[in-house]
Coordinates of C-alpha atoms in Angstrom, one line a residue:
Chain A
M147 CA 50.4 61.4 -116.9
F148 CA 48.8 64.6 -115.6
S149 CA 47.8 63.4 -112.3
K150 CA 48.5 63.8 -108.6
D151 CA 52.0 62.9 -107.7
P152 CA 51.6 59.8 -105.6
N153 CA 54.4 60.8 -103.3
E154 CA 52.6 63.9 -102.1
E155 CA 50.1 63.3 -99.3
G156 CA 46.8 64.9 -99.6
T157 CA 46.9 68.2 -98.0
L158 CA 43.4 69.5 -98.5
L159 CA 41.2 70.1 -95.5
Q160 CA 44.0 70.5 -93.0
E161 CA 44.5 73.3 -90.5
P162 CA 46.7 76.1 -91.8
T163 CA 50.4 75.7 -91.2
T164 CA 52.9 78.2 -90.1
E165 CA 55.7 76.8 -92.1
D166 CA 56.6 78.3 -95.5
M167 CA 54.3 77.5 -98.3
V168 CA 55.7 75.3 -101.0
Q169 CA 56.3 77.3 -104.2
F170 CA 56.3 75.9 -107.7
E171 CA 57.8 77.6 -110.6
R172 CA 56.0 77.1 -113.9
A173 CA 58.1 75.2 -116.4
Q174 CA 59.4 77.0 -119.5
C175 CA 59.7 75.7 -123.0
S176 CA 61.2 77.2 -126.1
Y177 CA 58.7 78.5 -128.6
E178 CA 58.8 79.6 -132.2
N179 CA 55.8 80.8 -134.2
L180 CA 55.9 79.2 -137.7
S181 CA 52.6 80.7 -139.0
E182 CA 54.2 83.4 -141.1
R183 CA 52.8 81.9 -144.3
F184 CA 49.2 82.2 -143.0
M185 CA 49.5 86.0 -142.4
L186 CA 48.0 88.0 -145.3
K187 CA 50.2 90.8 -146.4
Q188 CA 48.1 92.2 -149.2
R189 CA 44.3 92.0 -149.3
N190 CA 43.6 91.9 -153.0
F191 CA 40.4 90.0 -153.4
G192 CA 40.1 90.9 -157.1
R193 CA 42.0 87.8 -158.3
Q194 CA 40.5 84.6 -159.4
Y195 CA 41.1 81.2 -157.8
A196 CA 42.7 79.6 -160.9
H197 CA 46.0 80.8 -159.6
I198 CA 45.9 78.9 -156.3
Y199 CA 45.0 75.7 -158.1
A200 CA 47.9 76.1 -160.6
V201 CA 50.3 76.7 -157.8
R202 CA 49.0 73.7 -155.8
L203 CA 49.6 71.5 -158.8
W204 CA 53.1 72.8 -159.4
V205 CA 54.2 72.3 -155.9
M206 CA 52.6 68.9 -155.4
K207 CA 53.6 67.6 -158.8
A208 CA 57.3 67.2 -157.9
R209 CA 56.4 65.2 -154.8
L210 CA 53.9 63.0 -156.6
V211 CA 56.5 62.2 -159.3
K212 CA 58.7 60.9 -156.6
A213 CA 55.9 58.9 -154.9
A214 CA 54.8 57.4 -158.2
K215 CA 58.3 56.3 -159.1
R216 CA 58.7 54.8 -155.7
K217 CA 55.4 52.9 -155.9
W218 CA 55.3 51.8 -159.5
G219 CA 59.0 51.7 -160.5
D220 CA 61.4 54.2 -161.8
D221 CA 60.6 53.5 -165.4
V222 CA 56.8 54.1 -165.2
C223 CA 55.8 56.7 -167.8
I224 CA 54.2 59.8 -166.5
R225 CA 52.1 61.5 -169.1
K226 CA 50.2 64.7 -169.5
L227 CA 46.6 64.2 -170.5
S228 CA 47.3 65.9 -173.9
E229 CA 50.1 63.4 -174.6
M230 CA 48.2 60.3 -173.5
E231 CA 47.1 57.7 -176.0
T232 CA 44.1 55.4 -175.8
G233 CA 44.9 52.1 -174.2
E234 CA 48.4 53.2 -173.0
T235 CA 49.0 52.3 -169.3
C236 CA 50.6 55.4 -167.7
V237 CA 50.6 57.6 -164.7
V238 CA 48.8 61.0 -164.8
I239 CA 49.1 63.6 -162.1
G240 CA 46.4 66.1 -161.6
T241 CA 43.8 67.7 -159.4
L242 CA 40.6 65.9 -158.5
F243 CA 37.3 67.4 -159.1
K244 CA 34.2 65.7 -157.7
H245 CA 31.1 66.5 -159.6
M246 CA 28.2 66.6 -157.2
E247 CA 24.6 67.3 -158.2
L248 CA 23.6 68.3 -154.7
K249 CA 26.5 70.8 -154.2
P250 CA 25.0 74.2 -153.6
S251 CA 25.5 76.3 -156.6
I252 CA 24.8 80.0 -156.8
L253 CA 23.8 79.6 -160.4
K254 CA 21.1 77.1 -159.5
D255 CA 19.9 79.3 -156.7
I256 CA 19.2 82.3 -158.8
S257 CA 18.1 80.5 -161.9
E258 CA 14.6 81.4 -162.9
E259 CA 13.7 78.1 -164.6
E260 CA 14.3 76.0 -161.4
G261 CA 11.5 78.1 -159.9
A262 CA 11.7 76.6 -156.5
M263 CA 13.4 78.0 -153.4
P264 CA 17.1 77.6 -153.0
Q265 CA 18.2 74.3 -151.5
P266 CA 18.0 74.1 -147.7
P267 CA 21.4 73.4 -146.1
R268 CA 22.0 69.6 -145.6
A269 CA 24.3 67.7 -143.4
K270 CA 25.9 66.0 -146.3
Y271 CA 25.8 66.8 -150.0
T272 CA 27.0 63.4 -151.2
E273 CA 25.0 61.2 -153.6
D274 CA 25.6 57.9 -155.3
A275 CA 25.8 59.5 -158.8
D276 CA 28.8 61.7 -157.9
N277 CA 31.7 61.1 -160.2
L278 CA 35.4 62.1 -160.2
I279 CA 37.2 64.0 -162.8
L280 CA 41.0 64.5 -163.0
E281 CA 42.3 67.8 -164.2
D282 CA 45.9 68.5 -165.1
E283 CA 47.3 71.8 -166.4
V284 CA 45.1 72.0 -169.5
Q285 CA 42.7 69.0 -169.9
R286 CA 40.4 66.9 -167.8
V287 CA 39.3 63.3 -167.9
S288 CA 36.6 61.3 -166.2
L289 CA 37.9 58.7 -163.7
E290 CA 36.5 55.3 -163.0
G291 CA 37.9 52.4 -161.1
K292 CA 39.9 51.9 -157.9
L293 CA 39.7 55.5 -156.6
D294 CA 36.7 55.7 -154.3
V295 CA 34.4 58.6 -155.2
Q296 CA 32.7 58.9 -151.9
T297 CA 35.8 59.3 -149.8
S298 CA 37.5 61.7 -152.1
V299 CA 37.1 65.4 -152.2
T300 CA 37.7 68.2 -154.8
G301 CA 41.1 69.8 -154.7
T302 CA 43.3 66.8 -153.7
I303 CA 46.3 66.3 -156.0
V304 CA 46.7 62.6 -156.9
A305 CA 48.7 60.4 -159.2
V306 CA 46.6 57.7 -161.0
Y307 CA 47.9 54.7 -162.7
G308 CA 45.8 53.1 -165.4
A309 CA 44.7 53.5 -169.0
E310 CA 42.2 55.4 -171.0
D311 CA 39.5 53.2 -172.6
E312 CA 37.7 53.7 -175.9
S313 CA 34.9 55.7 -174.3
G314 CA 37.4 58.3 -173.1
R315 CA 37.2 57.4 -169.5
F316 CA 40.4 56.7 -167.5
Q317 CA 40.3 53.4 -165.8
V318 CA 42.2 53.6 -162.6
K319 CA 44.1 50.5 -161.6
D320 CA 46.0 52.2 -158.7
F321 CA 46.6 55.6 -157.2
C322 CA 48.8 57.3 -154.8
Y323 CA 49.1 60.6 -152.9
A324 CA 52.3 62.5 -152.1
D325 CA 54.4 60.9 -149.4
L326 CA 54.3 62.3 -146.0
P327 CA 56.9 65.2 -145.9
A328 CA 60.0 64.9 -143.8
Q329 CA 59.7 65.5 -140.1
N330 CA 62.3 67.3 -137.9
S331 CA 63.8 65.1 -135.3
V332 CA 62.7 66.2 -131.9
Q333 CA 64.7 66.5 -128.7
T334 CA 62.0 65.6 -126.1
P335 CA 62.3 67.3 -122.8
E336 CA 63.5 65.2 -119.9
E337 CA 60.5 65.8 -117.7
D338 CA 56.8 65.9 -118.4
R339 CA 55.7 69.1 -120.1
F340 CA 52.1 69.6 -121.0
V341 CA 50.3 71.7 -123.6
V342 CA 46.6 72.3 -123.1
L343 CA 44.5 72.2 -126.2
V344 CA 41.0 73.5 -125.7
S345 CA 38.4 74.8 -128.2
G346 CA 34.8 75.7 -128.5
L347 CA 34.5 77.7 -125.2
G348 CA 31.3 79.0 -126.5
I349 CA 31.1 82.2 -124.4
G350 CA 28.0 84.3 -124.9
S351 CA 25.3 81.7 -125.3
N352 CA 22.3 81.3 -122.9
Q353 CA 23.6 78.1 -121.4
D354 CA 26.2 79.2 -118.9
N355 CA 29.1 76.9 -118.3
L356 CA 31.3 79.6 -117.0
L357 CA 31.8 77.7 -113.8
E358 CA 33.4 74.8 -115.6
L359 CA 35.6 77.3 -117.5
Q360 CA 36.6 79.0 -114.3
L361 CA 37.5 75.6 -112.8
L362 CA 39.7 74.9 -115.8
V363 CA 41.4 78.2 -115.6
D364 CA 42.0 77.7 -111.8
L365 CA 43.4 74.3 -112.4
V366 CA 45.9 75.6 -115.0
T367 CA 46.9 78.6 -112.9
G368 CA 47.4 76.4 -109.9
Q369 CA 44.7 77.8 -107.7
L370 CA 42.8 74.5 -107.6
G371 CA 43.6 71.3 -105.8
D372 CA 46.3 70.5 -103.4
V373 CA 50.0 70.5 -103.6
G374 CA 50.1 67.4 -105.8
D375 CA 47.7 69.1 -108.3
Q376 CA 49.7 72.3 -108.3
K377 CA 52.9 70.4 -109.0
S378 CA 51.3 68.8 -112.0
A379 CA 49.8 72.1 -113.2
A380 CA 53.2 73.8 -113.0
N381 CA 54.3 71.5 -115.8
I382 CA 51.8 73.1 -118.2
V383 CA 53.8 75.3 -120.5
R384 CA 51.2 76.5 -123.0
V385 CA 47.5 76.8 -123.6
I386 CA 46.2 76.8 -127.2
V387 CA 42.6 77.9 -127.6
A388 CA 41.6 76.4 -130.9
G389 CA 38.8 78.6 -132.1
N390 CA 35.1 79.4 -131.3
S391 CA 35.8 81.1 -128.1
L392 CA 32.5 82.9 -128.8
S393 CA 29.3 81.0 -129.2
E394 CA 27.3 80.8 -132.4
S395 CA 24.5 82.7 -130.8
T396 CA 26.7 85.8 -130.6
Q397 CA 26.5 86.0 -134.4
D398 CA 23.2 87.7 -134.7
K399 CA 22.1 87.3 -138.3
D400 CA 18.9 89.2 -137.7
S401 CA 20.7 92.5 -137.2
L402 CA 21.8 92.3 -140.9
T403 CA 18.2 92.4 -142.1
K404 CA 16.7 94.6 -139.4
A405 CA 16.3 98.3 -140.1
K406 CA 19.0 100.5 -138.8
Y407 CA 16.8 102.6 -136.6
L408 CA 15.7 99.6 -134.6
S409 CA 19.1 98.2 -134.0
R410 CA 21.1 101.4 -133.5
K411 CA 21.2 101.3 -129.7
T412 CA 21.6 97.6 -129.3
A413 CA 25.1 96.4 -128.9
A414 CA 26.2 93.3 -130.8
G415 CA 26.1 90.1 -128.8
S416 CA 29.8 89.6 -129.3
V417 CA 30.8 92.7 -127.3
E418 CA 29.7 91.4 -124.0
A419 CA 31.0 87.9 -124.8
M420 CA 34.4 89.3 -125.7
K421 CA 34.6 91.1 -122.3
V422 CA 33.9 87.8 -120.5
L423 CA 36.6 86.1 -122.7
D424 CA 39.1 88.8 -121.9
D425 CA 38.4 88.2 -118.1
F426 CA 39.3 84.5 -118.5
L427 CA 42.3 85.2 -120.7
V428 CA 43.8 87.7 -118.4
Q429 CA 43.7 85.1 -115.6
L430 CA 45.4 82.6 -117.9
S431 CA 47.9 84.8 -119.5
S432 CA 49.1 86.2 -116.1
C433 CA 50.9 83.0 -115.6
V434 CA 51.1 80.9 -118.7
D435 CA 51.6 81.4 -122.4
V436 CA 48.3 81.5 -124.3
D437 CA 47.7 81.3 -128.0
V438 CA 44.2 82.2 -129.1
M439 CA 43.1 81.1 -132.6
P440 CA 40.0 82.5 -134.3
G441 CA 37.2 80.1 -135.2
D442 CA 34.1 80.1 -137.3
F443 CA 32.0 82.2 -134.8
D444 CA 34.8 84.5 -133.7
P445 CA 35.0 88.2 -134.8
A446 CA 37.7 87.5 -137.5
N447 CA 37.6 87.3 -141.3
H448 CA 35.5 84.4 -142.6
V449 CA 37.8 83.0 -145.3
L450 CA 40.8 80.8 -144.5
P451 CA 43.5 81.7 -143.4
Q452 CA 41.7 83.5 -140.6
Q453 CA 43.9 86.4 -139.4
P454 CA 44.6 86.7 -135.6
L455 CA 42.0 88.4 -133.5
H456 CA 42.8 92.1 -133.0
R457 CA 44.7 93.0 -129.8
C458 CA 42.3 95.8 -129.0
M459 CA 39.6 93.2 -128.2
F460 CA 41.6 92.0 -125.3
P461 CA 42.5 95.2 -123.5
R462 CA 43.5 93.6 -120.2
A463 CA 44.9 90.3 -121.4
M464 CA 47.2 91.9 -124.0
K465 CA 49.1 93.8 -121.3
Y466 CA 50.9 90.5 -120.6
P467 CA 53.5 89.4 -123.1
T468 CA 52.4 85.8 -122.7
M469 CA 49.1 86.6 -124.5
H470 CA 49.3 85.9 -128.2
T471 CA 46.6 86.0 -130.9
V472 CA 47.5 83.7 -133.8
P473 CA 46.0 82.8 -137.1
N474 CA 43.9 79.8 -138.1
P475 CA 45.5 77.4 -139.3
Y476 CA 48.3 77.7 -136.7
E477 CA 51.7 76.2 -136.7
A478 CA 54.3 76.5 -134.0
S479 CA 57.2 74.8 -132.4
V480 CA 56.8 74.3 -128.7
G481 CA 59.9 72.9 -127.1
D482 CA 61.0 71.6 -130.5
V483 CA 57.7 69.7 -130.9
R484 CA 55.9 71.0 -134.0
F485 CA 52.2 71.7 -133.6
L486 CA 49.9 72.3 -136.6
G487 CA 46.2 72.7 -136.3
T488 CA 43.0 74.4 -137.3
S489 CA 39.7 75.4 -135.6
G490 CA 37.7 72.8 -137.4
Q491 CA 36.5 74.4 -140.6
N492 CA 38.6 72.2 -142.9
V493 CA 37.4 68.9 -141.3
D494 CA 33.8 70.1 -141.1
D495 CA 33.8 71.0 -144.8
I496 CA 35.2 67.6 -145.8
Y497 CA 32.5 66.0 -143.7
K498 CA 29.8 67.7 -145.7
Y499 CA 31.3 66.7 -149.1
S500 CA 32.3 63.1 -148.6
S501 CA 30.9 60.0 -146.9
L502 CA 33.5 60.1 -144.2
E503 CA 31.9 60.2 -140.8
N504 CA 34.7 60.1 -138.3
S505 CA 36.6 63.4 -137.6
L506 CA 39.8 61.5 -136.9
E507 CA 39.5 59.7 -140.2
I508 CA 39.1 63.0 -142.0
L509 CA 42.0 64.5 -140.2
E510 CA 44.1 61.5 -141.2
K511 CA 43.0 61.9 -144.8
T512 CA 44.2 65.6 -144.9
L513 CA 47.6 64.4 -143.6
T514 CA 47.7 61.6 -146.2
V515 CA 46.9 63.8 -149.1
G516 CA 49.4 66.4 -147.9
H517 CA 47.0 69.4 -147.8
V518 CA 45.4 70.9 -144.7
A519 CA 42.3 72.1 -146.5
P520 CA 41.9 70.4 -150.0
T521 CA 38.3 71.7 -150.4
A522 CA 39.5 75.3 -150.3
P523 CA 38.7 77.3 -152.3
D524 CA 35.9 75.2 -153.9
T525 CA 33.5 74.8 -151.0
L526 CA 35.6 76.3 -148.2
G527 CA 36.3 80.0 -148.3
S528 CA 39.9 80.9 -149.0
Y529 CA 41.9 84.0 -149.8
P530 CA 42.8 84.1 -153.5
F531 CA 46.5 83.4 -153.3
H532 CA 48.3 83.8 -156.6
D533 CA 51.9 82.7 -156.0
S534 CA 51.7 80.3 -153.0
D535 CA 49.4 77.8 -151.4
P536 CA 50.1 78.0 -147.6
F537 CA 47.8 75.0 -146.8
I538 CA 50.2 72.5 -148.4
L539 CA 52.0 70.5 -145.7
E540 CA 55.7 71.4 -145.9
S541 CA 56.9 69.3 -143.1
C542 CA 55.2 66.6 -141.1
P543 CA 54.0 68.0 -137.7
H544 CA 54.5 66.1 -134.5
V545 CA 51.1 67.0 -133.2
Y546 CA 48.3 67.6 -135.7
F547 CA 45.1 68.9 -134.1
V548 CA 41.6 70.1 -135.1
G549 CA 39.3 71.9 -132.8
N550 CA 35.6 72.0 -132.3
Q551 CA 34.8 68.4 -132.9
A552 CA 32.1 66.3 -131.3
K553 CA 34.4 64.2 -129.1
F554 CA 38.0 63.5 -128.2
Q555 CA 39.9 61.0 -130.3
S556 CA 43.6 60.5 -130.9
K557 CA 45.8 58.3 -132.9
T558 CA 49.5 58.1 -133.8
L559 CA 50.2 57.9 -137.5
E560 CA 53.4 56.4 -138.7
G561 CA 55.0 57.5 -142.0
D562 CA 57.3 55.5 -144.3
S563 CA 60.4 57.4 -143.3
G564 CA 60.0 57.1 -139.6
Q565 CA 57.7 60.1 -139.1
R566 CA 55.3 59.8 -136.2
A567 CA 52.4 62.3 -135.9
L568 CA 49.9 62.5 -133.1
L569 CA 46.5 63.2 -134.5
V570 CA 44.1 64.8 -132.0
T571 CA 40.5 65.9 -132.3
V572 CA 39.8 68.5 -129.6
P573 CA 36.2 68.4 -128.4
K574 CA 34.0 71.4 -127.9
F575 CA 34.3 72.7 -124.3
S576 CA 30.8 74.1 -124.3
Q577 CA 29.4 70.6 -124.8
T578 CA 31.8 68.2 -123.2
Q579 CA 33.6 70.4 -120.6
S580 CA 36.8 68.7 -121.5
C581 CA 40.2 69.7 -122.9
V582 CA 43.2 67.8 -124.1
L583 CA 46.6 67.7 -122.5
V584 CA 49.5 66.8 -124.8
N585 CA 52.6 65.5 -123.0
L586 CA 55.6 66.8 -124.9
R587 CA 57.9 64.1 -123.5
T588 CA 56.0 61.1 -124.5
L589 CA 53.9 62.7 -127.3
Q590 CA 50.8 61.1 -125.8
C591 CA 47.7 62.9 -125.0
E592 CA 44.9 62.6 -122.5
V593 CA 41.6 64.3 -121.9
L594 CA 40.8 66.3 -118.8
Q595 CA 37.2 66.9 -118.0
V596 CA 35.9 69.3 -115.4
Q597 CA 32.5 68.9 -113.8
A598 CA 30.7 71.4 -111.7
A599 CA 27.7 69.4 -110.6
W600 CA 27.0 65.8 -109.7
E601 CA 23.7 64.2 -110.7
E602 CA 21.9 62.2 -108.1
G603 CA 23.6 58.9 -107.5
E604 CA 26.5 59.6 -109.8
Q605 CA 30.0 58.5 -108.7
P606 CA 32.8 61.1 -108.6
M607 CA 34.8 60.9 -111.9
Q608 CA 38.0 59.0 -111.8
E609 CA 40.8 61.2 -113.3
Chain B
M215 CA 34.7 114.2 -226.2
S216 CA 36.3 117.1 -224.4
Q217 CA 38.9 116.5 -221.7
M218 CA 36.8 115.4 -218.7
R219 CA 38.3 114.3 -215.5
I220 CA 36.7 112.1 -212.9
T221 CA 37.3 114.8 -210.4
D222 CA 34.8 117.0 -212.2
T223 CA 32.0 114.7 -211.4
F224 CA 33.3 113.5 -208.1
Q225 CA 34.7 116.4 -206.2
Q226 CA 37.7 115.7 -204.1
V227 CA 36.9 117.2 -200.8
K228 CA 39.7 117.9 -198.4
R229 CA 38.8 116.5 -195.0
P230 CA 39.9 118.5 -192.0
G231 CA 41.8 115.7 -190.1
R232 CA 44.1 114.8 -192.9
T233 CA 46.2 118.0 -193.2
Q234 CA 46.5 118.2 -189.4
K235 CA 48.0 114.7 -189.1
Q236 CA 50.4 115.3 -191.9
G237 CA 51.4 118.6 -190.4
K238 CA 52.1 117.0 -187.0
S239 CA 54.2 114.2 -188.1
A240 CA 56.4 116.4 -190.2
Q241 CA 55.8 118.1 -193.4
I242 CA 58.2 120.5 -191.9
Q243 CA 60.6 117.9 -190.6
A244 CA 62.5 115.7 -192.9
A245 CA 61.0 112.4 -194.2
P246 CA 63.4 110.1 -192.2
A247 CA 61.8 111.2 -188.9
Q248 CA 58.4 109.8 -189.9
S249 CA 59.9 106.5 -190.8
T250 CA 61.7 106.2 -187.3
S251 CA 58.4 106.7 -185.6
D252 CA 57.0 104.0 -187.8
A253 CA 59.9 101.8 -186.9
A254 CA 59.4 102.5 -183.2
D255 CA 55.8 101.6 -183.7
L256 CA 56.7 98.4 -185.4
Q257 CA 59.1 97.5 -182.6
R258 CA 56.5 98.2 -180.0
Q259 CA 54.1 95.9 -181.9
T260 CA 56.6 93.1 -182.0
E261 CA 57.4 93.5 -178.3
I262 CA 53.7 93.5 -177.3
Q263 CA 53.3 90.4 -179.5
L264 CA 56.1 88.7 -177.6
L265 CA 54.5 89.6 -174.3
K266 CA 51.1 88.3 -175.5
H267 CA 52.6 85.0 -176.4
F268 CA 54.1 84.8 -172.9
D269 CA 50.6 85.4 -171.5
L270 CA 48.9 82.8 -173.6
N271 CA 51.6 80.2 -172.8
S272 CA 49.7 77.7 -170.6
D273 CA 53.0 76.4 -169.1
F274 CA 53.2 79.3 -166.8
G275 CA 49.7 79.1 -165.4
P276 CA 46.8 81.5 -165.6
C277 CA 47.5 85.0 -166.7
I278 CA 44.3 86.9 -165.7
G279 CA 44.2 89.2 -162.8
I280 CA 48.0 89.4 -162.1
M281 CA 50.7 91.6 -163.5
R282 CA 53.0 90.2 -166.1
L283 CA 56.0 90.6 -163.8
E284 CA 54.2 88.8 -160.9
R285 CA 53.5 85.9 -163.3
W286 CA 57.0 85.9 -164.5
E287 CA 58.4 85.8 -161.0
R288 CA 56.0 83.1 -160.0
A289 CA 57.1 81.0 -163.0
E290 CA 60.7 81.6 -162.0
K291 CA 60.0 80.5 -158.4
F292 CA 58.6 77.2 -159.5
G293 CA 61.4 76.4 -161.9
L294 CA 59.4 76.8 -165.1
T295 CA 62.2 78.8 -166.8
P296 CA 60.4 81.7 -168.3
P297 CA 62.3 83.6 -171.0
M298 CA 64.6 86.3 -169.8
D299 CA 63.8 88.8 -172.6
V300 CA 60.2 88.9 -171.5
R301 CA 61.3 90.1 -168.1
D302 CA 63.7 92.6 -169.6
L303 CA 60.9 94.1 -171.7
I304 CA 58.5 94.4 -168.8
V305 CA 61.2 96.0 -166.6
Q306 CA 62.2 98.5 -169.3
H307 CA 58.7 100.0 -169.6
P308 CA 57.6 100.5 -166.0
G309 CA 54.7 102.9 -166.6
D310 CA 53.3 101.5 -169.8
E311 CA 49.9 99.8 -169.2
E312 CA 50.3 97.6 -172.3
Y313 CA 53.5 96.1 -171.1
I314 CA 52.9 95.6 -167.4
H315 CA 49.3 94.2 -167.5
C316 CA 48.1 91.0 -169.1
L317 CA 46.4 91.2 -172.4
W318 CA 43.0 90.7 -170.9
N319 CA 43.4 93.8 -168.8
D320 CA 40.9 95.9 -170.7
Y321 CA 38.2 93.4 -169.8
K322 CA 38.9 93.6 -166.1
Q323 CA 35.4 94.8 -165.3
M324 CA 33.9 91.7 -166.8
L325 CA 35.9 89.3 -164.6

C-alpha cells in the first residue's frame, strides 16, 4: 500500500536536527516503449477506410476460427455468406455494423429536403429501432437473435452461430468473440513499486486547481510529508499522464470563425497553458520518468492514433532525459508489467453509440472483443491504415487503463488461459483531484486524492 | 453504259493523318517490324488484363487508393497467396503508370 511506513515515527513539527538527513534513492525499473505501431510513418490521408476494415477482418478471422472451434466443436462448419444455404446451421465470421437512425450523417446534414438544421449533439445516439448487420468480405446479412443490439458497436469482429431463415435474416443462436490473446508471464519486483496514472489535469481553465496539482507534484518528488511519506514516494518509478493536460476551454473555437484582423494579436489560449504545464513537468521529470500522452483537448492531431506532443512545446522539461512524449494509445513495459491505455476517446465514443453506461464495463468490452477502438474509423476518427490495424490487441496487457473518466474504478479480469488483466479507469484530475497508483508487485491499484481546502466541519480525509 | 467507277461519284480523299502514320511505323522499314510492335502491344494488353484481374479479385481486399505492389505485399503478409507472376510483372515495369497503379487510377479525383 502507498502509505506511511508504520515503523517510522512522525517527524513533522520537530526542531531541526544536526544529524545527517536521511536520503532516499528513487527506485528504478526497467522500461521498454512498445508503441512503435502507433507512430505514423507516412501521412497519406488520400486512402479510403475500406482497407483498414479488410485488414481487421483478416487478422481477427484466424483467431475467431480458433475460438469458434473451441466453443462449438472442431467439426462446426464455418461458411462465407456467399456459400451459406437457407436453413443450414453454420458459423459465419464477419464485421458488425450497427444501423442507427440517429447517428450523425453528413449526408443528412447537408441534404436540402430535410430542411431543418443539423441534429444537435446528443449524449447517446442509440434508439430501440437500431439493428445489427454482419458483413464478411463481400456480402452482408441482417442479424437477429441472441446478439444484443444495444450493447454492440460497429466494427467489432464476431463469429455468429445460427441459421438463415426464409426472410433472409440470420437467426443467431450463439456468438463469440476472439479469445483473449496470450499474456507474457511477469516477474514481479520484490518490493513495492508504484506507477502513477493521472489524467485530465485541465490546465488553462478559469477554475484554478493548480494548488492541488502542485501538491501532487510535491508528493511525487518527495518534498511533501515527513520521512515516512518520502520513503513511500521514493518507490514511485513512473508517472503516466493520460491525456487532456490542457483544459477544453483552451480550444477556442471562436478564433476559427473570427476575422483575422481581430484575432491577430491575441495568442491562443493553449500557449499560456502549455507554459504552465511545462513548469509542472520540469519539476516532475527532474526526478522521475514521465510519459505524457496527448488527449482530446491537447495540441496534437485529432484522429487516432494521436502522435506524441512535440518536444518544442516543453522547452524546459525536455532537457531531462526522463521526460517522454508518447502517442495515444500507449503501450509500454514497466518492470516487465505491460501497460496499455488510451486517453479516453475510445471509451467515450462507445458510450455514445451503445447503451453501456459504466466506463469500466466499456473498457472490459474492448478487451473482450480484442480491439482497443472498434468504432474507429466509423464514428471515431482514425488514420486510414492500409496494411495494418494497430488497435487490435496483440497480447494481453497486465494493466489496461483509460484516462479522463468520471470516477475511479478498477477490476481484475481473468482470461481462460490464466491471463490476469487489471482494468483501471483513471478519473479526471480537474474534477476529482485524484490520481491512481498501481503497485507493480501486487498488480493492485488505489486512488490517491489531494485536497487543498477543508470545508467547515469536514473531517480530514483518511488515506 | 460507259465504264464508270464508284470513285468518280464519290471521290477518295486522302486524309492527312493516314500517310503520316504509315510513314512512321515503316513503309521504309520492312514489314516484320510492324508486326513485332503489334505483338508487343498484344503482350502488353494481356499483361494489363492479368493485372486487372488481380485488382478485381476480392480475395485480396480493396484495390482502390493503393499501388498494386502494396496490395500484393499486403496479401502476401496475410497469407492469401497472391500469384507470383503478378508481382514479377509489376516489378519489371517500374515507371509505367498502367502497371503500378490500380485500374481505377484514372478516376482518382472522383474518390
